[in-house]
XYZ file of N, CA and C in Angstrom:
756
model
N -12.157 63.241 105.194
C -12.057 64.447 106.035
C -11.948 65.676 105.151
N -12.776 66.700 105.329
C -12.735 67.864 104.440
C -11.425 68.625 104.575
N -10.976 69.144 103.463
C -9.729 69.890 103.428
C -9.928 71.270 104.051
N -8.988 71.685 104.901
C -9.092 72.976 105.578
C -8.940 74.109 104.583
N -9.716 75.149 104.780
C -9.609 76.320 103.913
C -8.429 77.163 104.355
N -7.752 77.735 103.394
C -6.589 78.560 103.696
C -7.043 79.903 104.250
N -6.273 80.401 105.207
C -6.596 81.681 105.824
C -5.658 82.748 105.318
N -6.069 83.992 105.508
C -5.266 85.098 104.999
C -3.942 85.202 105.737
N -2.889 85.449 104.999
C -1.553 85.653 105.552
C -0.966 86.901 104.926
N 0.031 87.511 105.563
C 0.638 88.708 104.970
C 1.152 88.426 103.571
N 0.972 89.385 102.682
C 1.413 89.209 101.298
C 2.925 89.235 101.226
N 3.525 88.407 100.354
C 4.976 88.428 100.182
C 5.414 89.738 99.552
N 6.697 89.996 99.641
C 7.223 91.253 99.107
C 6.981 91.377 97.618
N 7.077 90.261 96.879
C 6.869 90.286 95.428
C 5.796 89.263 95.093
N 4.569 89.694 94.979
C 3.461 88.787 94.715
C 3.254 88.623 93.225
N 2.534 87.576 92.783
C 2.270 87.388 91.355
C 1.555 88.580 90.746
N 0.719 89.267 91.555
C -0.025 90.394 91.025
C 0.871 91.580 90.672
N 2.112 91.573 91.173
C 3.000 92.707 90.942
C 3.796 92.566 89.650
N 3.625 91.467 88.954
C 4.370 91.267 87.722
C 3.854 92.199 86.650
N 4.680 92.400 85.625
C 4.343 93.365 84.583
C 3.149 92.932 83.750
N 2.847 91.637 83.710
C 1.778 91.152 82.848
C 0.412 91.151 83.532
N 0.373 91.370 84.837
C -0.893 91.373 85.560
C -1.140 92.741 86.180
N -2.241 93.354 85.795
C -2.612 94.666 86.321
C -3.728 94.462 87.339
N -3.478 94.836 88.572
C -4.464 94.630 89.629
C -5.470 95.779 89.635
N -6.682 95.473 89.258
C -7.770 96.445 89.332
C -8.480 96.301 90.671
N -8.708 95.059 91.079
C -9.319 94.752 92.369
C -8.439 93.732 93.074
N -7.940 94.065 94.263
C -7.002 93.178 94.962
C -7.625 91.840 95.323
N -8.943 91.812 95.503
C -9.614 90.544 95.780
C -10.443 90.092 94.578
N -10.038 90.530 93.403
C -10.733 90.129 92.183
C -10.706 88.629 91.976
N -11.770 88.108 91.381
C -11.884 86.660 91.219
C -11.761 86.202 89.771
N -11.352 87.115 88.874
C -11.248 86.734 87.470
C -10.170 87.573 86.785
N -9.529 86.980 85.780
C -8.544 87.692 84.971
C -9.117 87.926 83.574
N -9.007 89.146 83.094
C -9.384 89.470 81.722
C -8.089 89.695 80.950
N -7.800 88.821 80.010
C -6.554 88.917 79.243
C -6.800 89.647 77.928
N -6.014 90.691 77.694
C -6.168 91.525 76.505
C -4.798 91.785 75.904
N -4.697 91.665 74.599
C -3.428 91.919 73.920
C -3.300 93.398 73.601
N -2.110 93.940 73.851
C -1.801 95.323 73.501
C -1.044 95.308 72.179
N -1.696 95.701 71.068
C -1.026 95.643 69.765
C 0.150 96.601 69.656
N 0.159 97.651 70.477
C 1.260 98.612 70.429
C 2.549 97.991 70.942
N 2.463 97.277 72.064
C 3.647 96.650 72.656
C 3.744 95.162 72.331
N 2.700 94.624 71.694
C 2.652 93.205 71.339
C 2.798 92.308 72.564
N 2.193 92.719 73.649
C 2.221 91.934 74.876
C 0.799 91.670 75.345
N 0.649 90.589 76.110
C -0.639 90.268 76.712
C -0.656 90.797 78.139
N -1.717 91.482 78.497
C -1.887 91.967 79.863
C -3.137 91.354 80.459
N -3.021 90.906 81.710
C -4.167 90.371 82.426
C -4.608 91.384 83.475
N -5.897 91.636 83.526
C -6.462 92.599 84.467
C -7.269 91.833 85.515
N -6.830 91.933 86.758
C -7.527 91.227 87.833
C -8.748 92.042 88.246
N -9.913 91.490 87.986
C -11.165 92.220 88.176
C -12.153 91.418 89.014
N -13.214 92.084 89.398
C -14.327 91.436 90.082
C -15.381 91.054 89.053
N -15.720 89.793 89.020
C -16.727 89.340 88.059
C -18.059 90.052 88.283
N -18.457 90.211 89.533
C -19.737 90.857 89.822
C -19.766 92.308 89.359
N -18.653 93.016 89.538
C -18.589 94.410 89.094
C -18.719 94.484 87.580
N -17.992 93.628 86.883
C -18.042 93.638 85.421
C -19.442 93.315 84.918
N -20.079 92.335 85.516
C -21.414 91.947 85.069
C -22.432 93.044 85.355
N -22.256 93.735 86.462
C -23.189 94.805 86.825
C -23.020 96.036 85.941
N -21.769 96.316 85.533
C -21.489 97.551 84.791
C -21.604 97.407 83.287
N -21.429 96.186 82.776
C -21.328 95.980 81.332
C -22.252 94.874 80.861
N -23.104 95.191 79.904
C -23.988 94.174 79.347
C -23.185 93.104 78.618
N -22.073 93.514 78.008
C -21.193 92.554 77.324
C -20.700 91.501 78.315
N -20.139 91.945 79.432
C -19.614 91.002 80.419
C -20.737 90.282 81.153
N -21.886 90.911 81.278
C -23.014 90.251 81.917
C -23.406 88.992 81.159
N -23.368 89.081 79.840
C -23.695 87.918 79.009
C -22.529 86.936 78.970
N -21.325 87.454 78.734
C -20.148 86.590 78.605
C -19.898 85.758 79.856
N -20.096 86.359 81.026
C -19.769 85.697 82.290
C -20.984 85.098 82.986
N -22.097 85.002 82.290
C -23.291 84.401 82.881
C -22.967 82.980 83.340
N -23.253 82.645 84.598
C -22.849 81.343 85.140
C -23.683 80.156 84.698
N -24.740 80.381 83.931
C -25.598 79.256 83.548
C -25.881 79.171 82.051
N -25.700 80.250 81.308
C -26.130 80.258 79.911
C -25.126 79.647 78.940
N -23.833 79.973 79.113
C -22.837 79.565 78.131
C -21.704 78.788 78.789
N -21.031 77.979 77.976
C -20.004 77.077 78.503
C -18.876 77.823 79.207
N -18.463 78.969 78.650
C -17.357 79.704 79.265
C -17.742 80.215 80.649
N -18.926 80.803 80.743
C -19.385 81.299 82.034
C -19.605 80.186 83.038
N -20.087 79.040 82.555
C -20.304 77.889 83.436
C -18.975 77.391 83.995
N -17.950 77.313 83.128
C -16.623 76.858 83.558
C -16.013 77.828 84.569
N -16.204 79.114 84.336
C -15.683 80.119 85.263
C -16.372 80.001 86.619
N -17.681 79.807 86.603
C -18.431 79.648 87.845
C -17.927 78.440 88.629
N -17.671 77.335 87.937
C -17.173 76.126 88.600
C -15.807 76.381 89.233
N -14.953 77.103 88.512
C -13.618 77.396 89.035
C -13.705 78.299 90.267
N -14.555 79.298 90.217
C -14.706 80.205 91.355
C -15.267 79.473 92.572
N -16.207 78.572 92.344
C -16.754 77.789 93.450
C -15.680 76.912 94.080
N -14.810 76.352 93.249
C -13.708 75.529 93.753
C -12.756 76.376 94.601
N -12.422 77.567 94.112
C -11.530 78.453 94.864
C -12.176 78.907 96.170
N -13.490 79.102 96.156
C -14.209 79.513 97.361
C -14.125 78.437 98.437
N -14.144 77.174 98.016
C -14.031 76.071 98.973
C -12.622 75.971 99.549
N -11.630 76.343 98.758
C -10.229 76.186 99.166
C -9.682 77.382 99.937
N -10.236 78.564 99.690
C -9.731 79.779 100.335
C -10.871 80.513 101.033
N -10.534 81.225 102.097
C -11.565 82.041 102.753
C -11.426 83.516 102.412
N -10.463 83.847 101.558
C -10.235 85.238 101.178
C -9.636 85.268 99.773
N -10.360 85.854 98.827
C -9.865 85.887 97.448
C -8.608 86.738 97.310
N -8.371 87.624 98.253
C -7.203 88.495 98.165
C -5.892 87.723 98.260
N -5.907 86.529 98.856
C -4.667 85.763 98.995
C -4.484 84.750 97.864
N -5.445 84.677 96.970
C -5.337 83.714 95.871
C -4.385 84.256 94.814
N -3.356 83.500 94.447
C -2.439 83.953 93.392
C -3.188 84.152 92.076
N -2.761 85.127 91.314
C -3.418 85.399 90.032
C -3.394 84.181 89.121
N -2.344 83.376 89.241
C -2.201 82.205 88.369
C -3.295 81.169 88.583
N -3.999 81.232 89.717
C -5.053 80.256 89.996
C -6.439 80.744 89.587
N -6.551 81.985 89.232
C -7.864 82.538 88.895
C -8.303 82.131 87.496
N -9.611 82.024 87.275
C -10.100 81.759 85.916
C -9.776 82.938 85.013
N -9.506 82.626 83.757
C -9.074 83.660 82.818
C -9.992 83.692 81.605
N -10.317 84.908 81.175
C -11.100 85.117 79.959
C -10.248 85.911 78.983
N -10.112 85.407 77.767
C -9.333 86.096 76.743
C -10.276 86.931 75.888
N -10.025 88.230 75.833
C -10.820 89.146 75.015
C -9.950 89.618 73.862
N -10.345 89.272 72.649
C -9.514 89.571 71.479
C -9.735 90.970 70.930
N -10.865 91.574 71.247
C -11.222 92.856 70.628
C -11.724 93.822 71.690
N -11.034 94.956 71.840
C -11.473 95.961 72.814
C -12.060 97.185 72.126
N -12.311 97.073 70.833
C -12.862 98.198 70.089
C -11.908 98.674 69.017
N -12.390 99.574 68.206
C -11.638 100.054 67.042
C -10.657 101.156 67.440
N -9.657 100.783 68.240
C -8.655 101.754 68.679
C -7.647 102.003 67.564
N -7.182 103.247 67.406
C -6.187 103.548 66.372
C -4.822 102.996 66.753
N -3.993 102.801 65.775
C -2.657 102.258 66.011
C -1.711 103.352 66.495
N -0.953 103.026 67.532
C 0.137 103.891 67.952
C -0.224 105.187 68.638
N -1.479 105.374 69.087
C -1.829 106.625 69.777
C -1.455 106.539 71.257
N -2.149 105.731 71.978
C -1.869 105.481 73.387
C -1.914 103.974 73.550
N -1.102 103.414 74.427
C -1.104 101.970 74.584
C -2.477 101.491 75.042
N -2.858 100.328 74.539
C -4.132 99.735 74.937
C -4.183 99.555 76.445
N -3.056 99.186 77.032
C -2.992 98.975 78.482
C -3.416 100.228 79.248
N -2.962 101.394 78.805
C -3.295 102.645 79.488
C -4.796 102.897 79.474
N -5.412 102.714 78.314
C -6.849 102.978 78.171
C -7.674 101.945 78.927
N -7.332 100.667 78.740
C -8.113 99.597 79.357
C -7.982 99.637 80.878
N -6.791 99.923 81.372
C -6.608 100.008 82.827
C -7.514 101.093 83.412
N -7.532 102.272 82.795
C -8.389 103.351 83.289
C -9.856 102.955 83.196
N -10.226 102.311 82.111
C -11.602 101.858 81.904
C -12.046 100.935 83.038
N -11.234 99.918 83.330
C -11.589 98.975 84.393
C -11.568 99.645 85.769
N -10.617 100.566 85.988
C -10.556 101.262 87.274
C -11.832 102.069 87.518
N -12.323 102.725 86.487
C -13.545 103.522 86.633
C -14.736 102.625 86.955
N -14.823 101.475 86.287
C -15.927 100.554 86.548
C -15.908 100.062 87.990
N -14.709 99.777 88.505
C -14.597 99.237 89.861
C -14.664 100.318 90.938
N -14.229 101.529 90.608
C -14.227 102.610 91.593
C -14.601 103.921 90.911
N -15.881 104.278 90.926
C -16.340 105.506 90.261
C -15.719 106.786 90.815
N -15.021 106.690 91.962
C -14.363 107.875 92.520
C -12.922 108.004 92.034
N -12.509 107.136 91.127
C -11.157 107.190 90.575
C -10.855 108.585 90.035
N -9.703 109.117 90.399
C -9.327 110.458 89.942
C -8.932 110.425 88.470
N -9.333 111.450 87.738
C -8.939 111.564 86.334
C -7.439 111.853 86.268
N -6.716 111.233 85.338
C -5.268 111.442 85.250
C -4.914 112.922 85.073
N -3.872 113.392 85.743
C -3.452 114.798 85.619
C -2.653 115.027 84.343
N -3.348 115.041 83.228
C -2.691 115.186 81.927
C -3.175 116.461 81.243
N -2.415 116.972 80.263
C -2.838 118.174 79.534
C -4.165 117.968 78.815
N -4.782 119.065 78.432
C -6.101 119.042 77.798
C -6.151 118.119 76.588
N -5.173 118.240 75.688
C -5.189 117.436 74.468
C -5.181 115.949 74.787
N -4.407 115.559 75.800
C -4.363 114.148 76.182
C -5.672 113.709 76.821
N -6.311 114.609 77.569
C -7.609 114.274 78.164
C -8.656 114.025 77.085
N -8.693 114.895 76.080
C -9.652 114.729 74.983
C -9.384 113.420 74.251
N -8.114 113.145 73.971
C -7.743 111.911 73.289
C -8.153 110.694 74.113
N -7.891 110.751 75.416
C -8.213 109.627 76.292
C -9.716 109.405 76.382
N -10.489 110.483 76.425
C -11.947 110.351 76.469
C -12.467 109.725 75.180
N -11.894 110.115 74.047
C -12.305 109.519 72.772
C -12.006 108.025 72.754
N -10.832 107.651 73.253
C -10.470 106.236 73.307
C -11.369 105.480 74.280
N -11.671 106.096 75.417
C -12.582 105.470 76.381
C -13.966 105.255 75.782
N -14.407 106.186 74.948
C -15.728 106.037 74.332
C -15.761 104.815 73.418
N -14.648 104.554 72.733
C -14.569 103.396 71.841
C -14.616 102.102 72.644
N -13.826 102.037 73.716
C -13.795 100.837 74.559
C -15.139 100.641 75.261
N -15.715 101.723 75.751
C -17.006 101.633 76.449
C -18.113 101.160 75.517
N -18.076 101.613 74.280
C -19.054 101.174 73.290
C -18.886 99.690 73.004
N -17.648 99.245 72.911
C -17.372 97.828 72.643
C -17.949 96.939 73.744
N -17.817 97.378 74.995
C -18.248 96.550 76.114
C -19.622 96.947 76.666
N -20.343 97.759 75.905
C -21.733 98.104 76.234
C -21.892 98.648 77.650
N -21.102 99.671 77.965
C -21.263 100.321 79.275
C -21.002 101.819 79.144
N -21.563 102.418 78.101
C -21.359 103.839 77.845
C -21.930 104.720 78.958
N -23.087 104.361 79.483
C -23.744 105.216 80.478
C -22.903 105.395 81.737
N -22.325 104.294 82.220
C -21.530 104.369 83.444
C -20.306 105.251 83.293
N -19.607 105.127 82.167
C -18.415 105.941 81.937
C -18.808 107.396 81.694
N -19.912 107.615 80.979
C -20.388 108.983 80.737
C -20.716 109.681 82.056
N -21.377 108.968 82.955
C -21.714 109.550 84.257
C -20.452 109.906 85.037
N -19.433 109.069 84.931
C -18.157 109.357 85.601
C -17.540 110.645 85.053
N -17.520 110.786 83.736
C -16.933 111.976 83.115
C -17.688 113.240 83.515
N -19.004 113.131 83.631
C -19.813 114.281 84.055
C -19.481 114.654 85.498
N -19.376 113.646 86.370
C -19.038 113.919 87.776
C -17.660 114.561 87.906
N -16.756 114.188 87.019
C -15.411 114.757 87.044
C -15.376 116.177 86.474
N -16.491 116.621 85.915
C -16.570 117.963 85.350
C -15.972 118.090 83.969
N -15.609 116.977 83.359
C -14.923 117.017 82.067
C -15.856 117.395 80.927
N -17.132 117.019 81.023
C -18.075 117.369 79.959
C -18.174 118.885 79.817
N -18.110 119.595 80.935
C -18.240 121.058 80.919
C -16.927 121.753 80.593
N -15.862 121.369 81.287
C -14.586 122.083 81.121
C -13.990 121.894 79.739
N -14.160 120.729 79.145
C -13.560 120.470 77.835
C -14.430 120.959 76.686
N -15.632 121.455 76.988
C -16.475 122.005 75.931
C -15.933 123.343 75.455
N -15.278 124.069 76.350
C -14.744 125.385 76.005
C -13.667 125.259 74.933
N -13.624 126.250 74.050
C -12.585 126.269 73.020
C -11.223 126.444 73.675
N -10.234 125.780 73.103
C -8.888 125.893 73.644
C -8.185 127.108 73.057
N -7.025 127.437 73.591
C -6.247 128.563 73.094
C -5.860 128.316 71.643
N -5.601 129.399 70.881
C -5.281 129.249 69.454
C -4.159 128.242 69.205
N -4.442 127.298 68.324
C -3.458 126.296 67.927
C -3.606 126.084 66.434
N -2.861 125.133 65.890
C -2.920 124.899 64.450
C -4.288 124.371 64.042
N -4.633 124.606 62.780
C -5.929 124.156 62.260
C -6.060 122.642 62.359
N -4.951 121.945 62.119
C -5.003 120.482 62.180
C -5.334 120.007 63.592
N -4.703 120.621 64.602
C -4.949 120.201 65.977
C -6.363 120.559 66.418
N -6.867 121.688 65.925
C -8.252 122.056 66.236
C -9.212 121.025 65.650
N -8.971 120.624 64.398
C -9.835 119.621 63.771
C -9.747 118.293 64.512
N -8.524 117.902 64.893
C -8.343 116.642 65.607
C -9.134 116.637 66.905
N -9.021 117.715 67.680
C -9.744 117.777 68.949
C -11.250 117.767 68.715
N -11.726 118.513 67.731
C -13.165 118.541 67.457
C -13.680 117.179 67.016
N -12.890 116.470 66.231
C -13.299 115.133 65.794
C -13.343 114.168 66.977
N -12.340 114.234 67.829
C -12.317 113.349 68.991
C -13.484 113.649 69.929
N -13.763 114.923 70.147
C -14.877 115.302 71.020
C -16.222 114.964 70.388
N -16.317 115.077 69.074
C -17.568 114.733 68.399
C -17.843 113.241 68.513
N -16.802 112.422 68.331
C -16.966 110.976 68.483
C -17.409 110.642 69.902
N -16.690 111.178 70.889
C -17.030 110.900 72.286
C -18.419 111.437 72.626
N -18.730 112.635 72.137
C -20.042 113.213 72.405
C -21.165 112.385 71.813
N -20.937 111.868 70.614
C -21.932 111.034 69.940
C -22.175 109.741 70.719
N -21.094 109.089 71.155
C -21.225 107.808 71.847
C -21.701 107.975 73.293
N -21.209 108.999 73.976
C -21.578 109.203 75.380
C -22.877 109.984 75.557
N -23.407 110.536 74.470
C -24.642 111.299 74.584
C -24.450 112.698 75.120
N -23.276 113.293 74.852
C -23.016 114.681 75.243
C -23.500 115.592 74.117
N -24.748 116.018 74.193
C -25.354 116.786 73.110
C -24.626 118.074 72.775
N -24.143 118.785 73.794
C -23.438 120.047 73.543
C -22.151 119.817 72.759
N -21.465 118.723 73.046
C -20.242 118.402 72.301
C -20.575 118.152 70.836
N -21.635 117.411 70.598
C -22.013 117.082 69.217
C -22.362 118.348 68.450
N -23.192 119.200 69.034
C -23.605 120.425 68.342
C -22.427 121.366 68.108
N -21.642 121.594 69.122
C -20.531 122.542 69.030
C -19.469 122.058 68.044
N -19.060 120.811 68.174
C -17.954 120.299 67.355
C -18.371 120.041 65.912
N -19.600 119.598 65.699
C -20.047 119.383 64.322
C -20.132 120.712 63.584
N -20.629 121.755 64.261
C -20.699 123.079 63.635
C -19.306 123.600 63.313
N -18.368 123.417 64.239
C -16.996 123.884 64.021
C -16.344 123.159 62.852
N -16.593 121.870 62.725
C -16.001 121.094 61.635
C -16.595 121.493 60.286
N -17.882 121.769 60.255
C -18.522 122.189 59.001
C -17.966 123.531 58.542
N -17.830 124.472 59.469
C -17.271 125.785 59.130
C -15.836 125.650 58.650
N -15.036 124.854 59.348
C -13.633 124.672 58.964
C -13.521 124.026 57.593
N -14.421 123.091 57.301
C -14.394 122.421 56.001
C -14.696 123.412 54.879
N -15.686 124.267 55.098
C -16.035 125.265 54.079
C -14.890 126.247 53.858
N -14.260 126.673 54.938
C -13.158 127.626 54.822
C -11.979 127.011 54.087
N -11.657 125.759 54.394
C -10.530 125.100 53.746
C -10.791 124.920 52.264
N -12.020 124.567 51.913
C -12.362 124.360 50.505
C -12.338 125.673 49.737
N -12.805 126.752 50.369
C -12.848 128.040 49.672
C -11.458 128.624 49.474
N -10.509 128.252 50.334
C -9.165 128.802 50.229
C -8.364 128.187 49.094
N -8.403 126.882 48.966
C -7.567 126.240 47.943
C -8.350 125.380 46.965
N -9.676 125.329 47.127
C -10.500 124.586 46.187
C -10.439 123.088 46.343
N -9.715 122.610 47.322
C -9.611 121.164 47.531
C -9.394 120.892 49.004
N -9.478 119.624 49.357
C -9.254 119.219 50.733
C -7.962 118.425 50.808
N -7.389 118.344 52.010
C -6.198 117.521 52.185
C -6.518 116.087 51.792
N -5.621 115.470 51.042
C -5.878 114.112 50.585
C -5.676 113.094 51.698
N -4.843 113.454 52.666
C -4.550 112.489 53.719
C -4.395 113.202 55.045
N -4.914 112.618 56.097
C -4.767 113.175 57.429
C -3.933 112.233 58.271
N -3.169 112.802 59.176
C -2.396 111.986 60.103
C -3.352 111.171 60.965
N -3.009 109.890 61.201
C -3.870 109.037 62.000
C -5.155 108.677 61.290
N -5.084 108.451 59.988
C -6.277 108.194 59.174
C -7.047 106.971 59.642
N -6.364 106.036 60.342
C -7.041 104.820 60.786
C -7.927 105.056 62.006
N -7.780 106.207 62.672
C -8.554 106.472 63.884
C -10.037 106.603 63.561
N -10.869 106.121 64.480
C -12.317 106.141 64.265
C -12.835 107.564 64.136
N -12.186 108.524 64.795
C -12.651 109.912 64.687
C -12.329 110.533 63.330
N -11.531 109.850 62.506
C -11.285 110.313 61.134
C -12.260 109.682 60.147
N -13.093 108.802 60.605
C -14.146 108.178 59.797
C -15.347 107.967 60.718
N -15.902 109.056 61.138
C -16.929 109.076 62.177
C -18.119 108.174 61.857
N -18.621 107.457 62.854
C -19.739 106.526 62.636
C -21.083 107.229 62.656
N -22.141 106.447 62.491
C -23.496 106.966 62.629
C -23.904 107.975 61.582
N -23.238 107.962 60.410
C -23.587 108.896 59.352
C -23.008 110.284 59.525
N -22.187 110.486 60.574
C -21.635 111.817 60.834
C -20.653 112.251 59.755
N -19.783 111.349 59.332
C -18.782 111.703 58.323
C -19.451 112.064 57.006
N -20.462 111.300 56.626
C -21.181 111.590 55.396
C -21.901 112.923 55.451
N -22.348 113.293 56.642
C -23.051 114.570 56.797
C -22.124 115.737 56.501
N -20.853 115.623 56.896
C -19.900 116.699 56.625
C -19.625 116.820 55.131
N -19.516 115.684 54.469
C -19.228 115.693 53.035
C -20.354 116.338 52.245
N -21.567 116.252 52.791
C -22.729 116.788 52.075
C -22.919 118.282 52.305
N -22.227 118.832 53.321
C -22.427 120.251 53.643
C -21.678 121.156 52.666
C-alpha cells in the first residue's frame, strides 16, 4: 500500500529553519548550500531553490545538473524521494534537505564583512530581484558591492547581480565623488569601485576610478618620492586588482 504524502500544517513556533546555522532564502527551498564563514569560524546553511540557482548561475547549473555528475544525481534522487513523501516543500525540515558544501565563495578579504552578510544578500538577490538594497552609508554600500562582485564572479552570475545594481540606481548614484575625506579612504573607495566596475562591466566606474587612482599615484610620488610600503587590508582583491589593472597603474 503506498505511503500517504504529508500535507501542509501550521509551522511550529520554533522551526529548524529559525536556527542560527540555517539562513532561509526561500521558505520552500529544496536544497541547502553550506558555506563556512572564516570570520566567525561557523558553518551556515542557506536554504535555496535549486531551480533558481541553476537558472541564475552557470556554476550552480553545472554543479547541480541532475544527470551529469554524481553529486547532482544524488541530489536529484533525494529531491524525488522528498517529493513522494511531501506535497509541500515548505513543511520539510531543513535537516531532511539535500546539502551541498561549497568551500570557496571567492577571494574575500579577511575581517571586512562577515561572509554570511555578503552571501545572504547574494542569494536573496538571485531569488528575489526586487530585494531592497540595505540602508547603509555610502562607504558600506561601495564595500558591499565590491564584495558582491567577488562572490558573483566566483559563481558565474555577474550579469544578474549587475542588472540588479543598475535597477537599484547604485551604478549612477555611487559614481559621483563623495564629500572630502582622507586620501586613504578616497583610494580605498576608488579601488573597490574599480574592481566592481571591472567585474560588473560598469564602464564609467572603470574610467573614472582608474583615472583618479593614476592622478593620486602621481601626486603621492611627487610629494615624497616614494609610495606607502603597506596599505591597510593588503589581502583584499581591490589592493591587487586583477586583469592587469594593478600593473597598469605601476607603469603610469
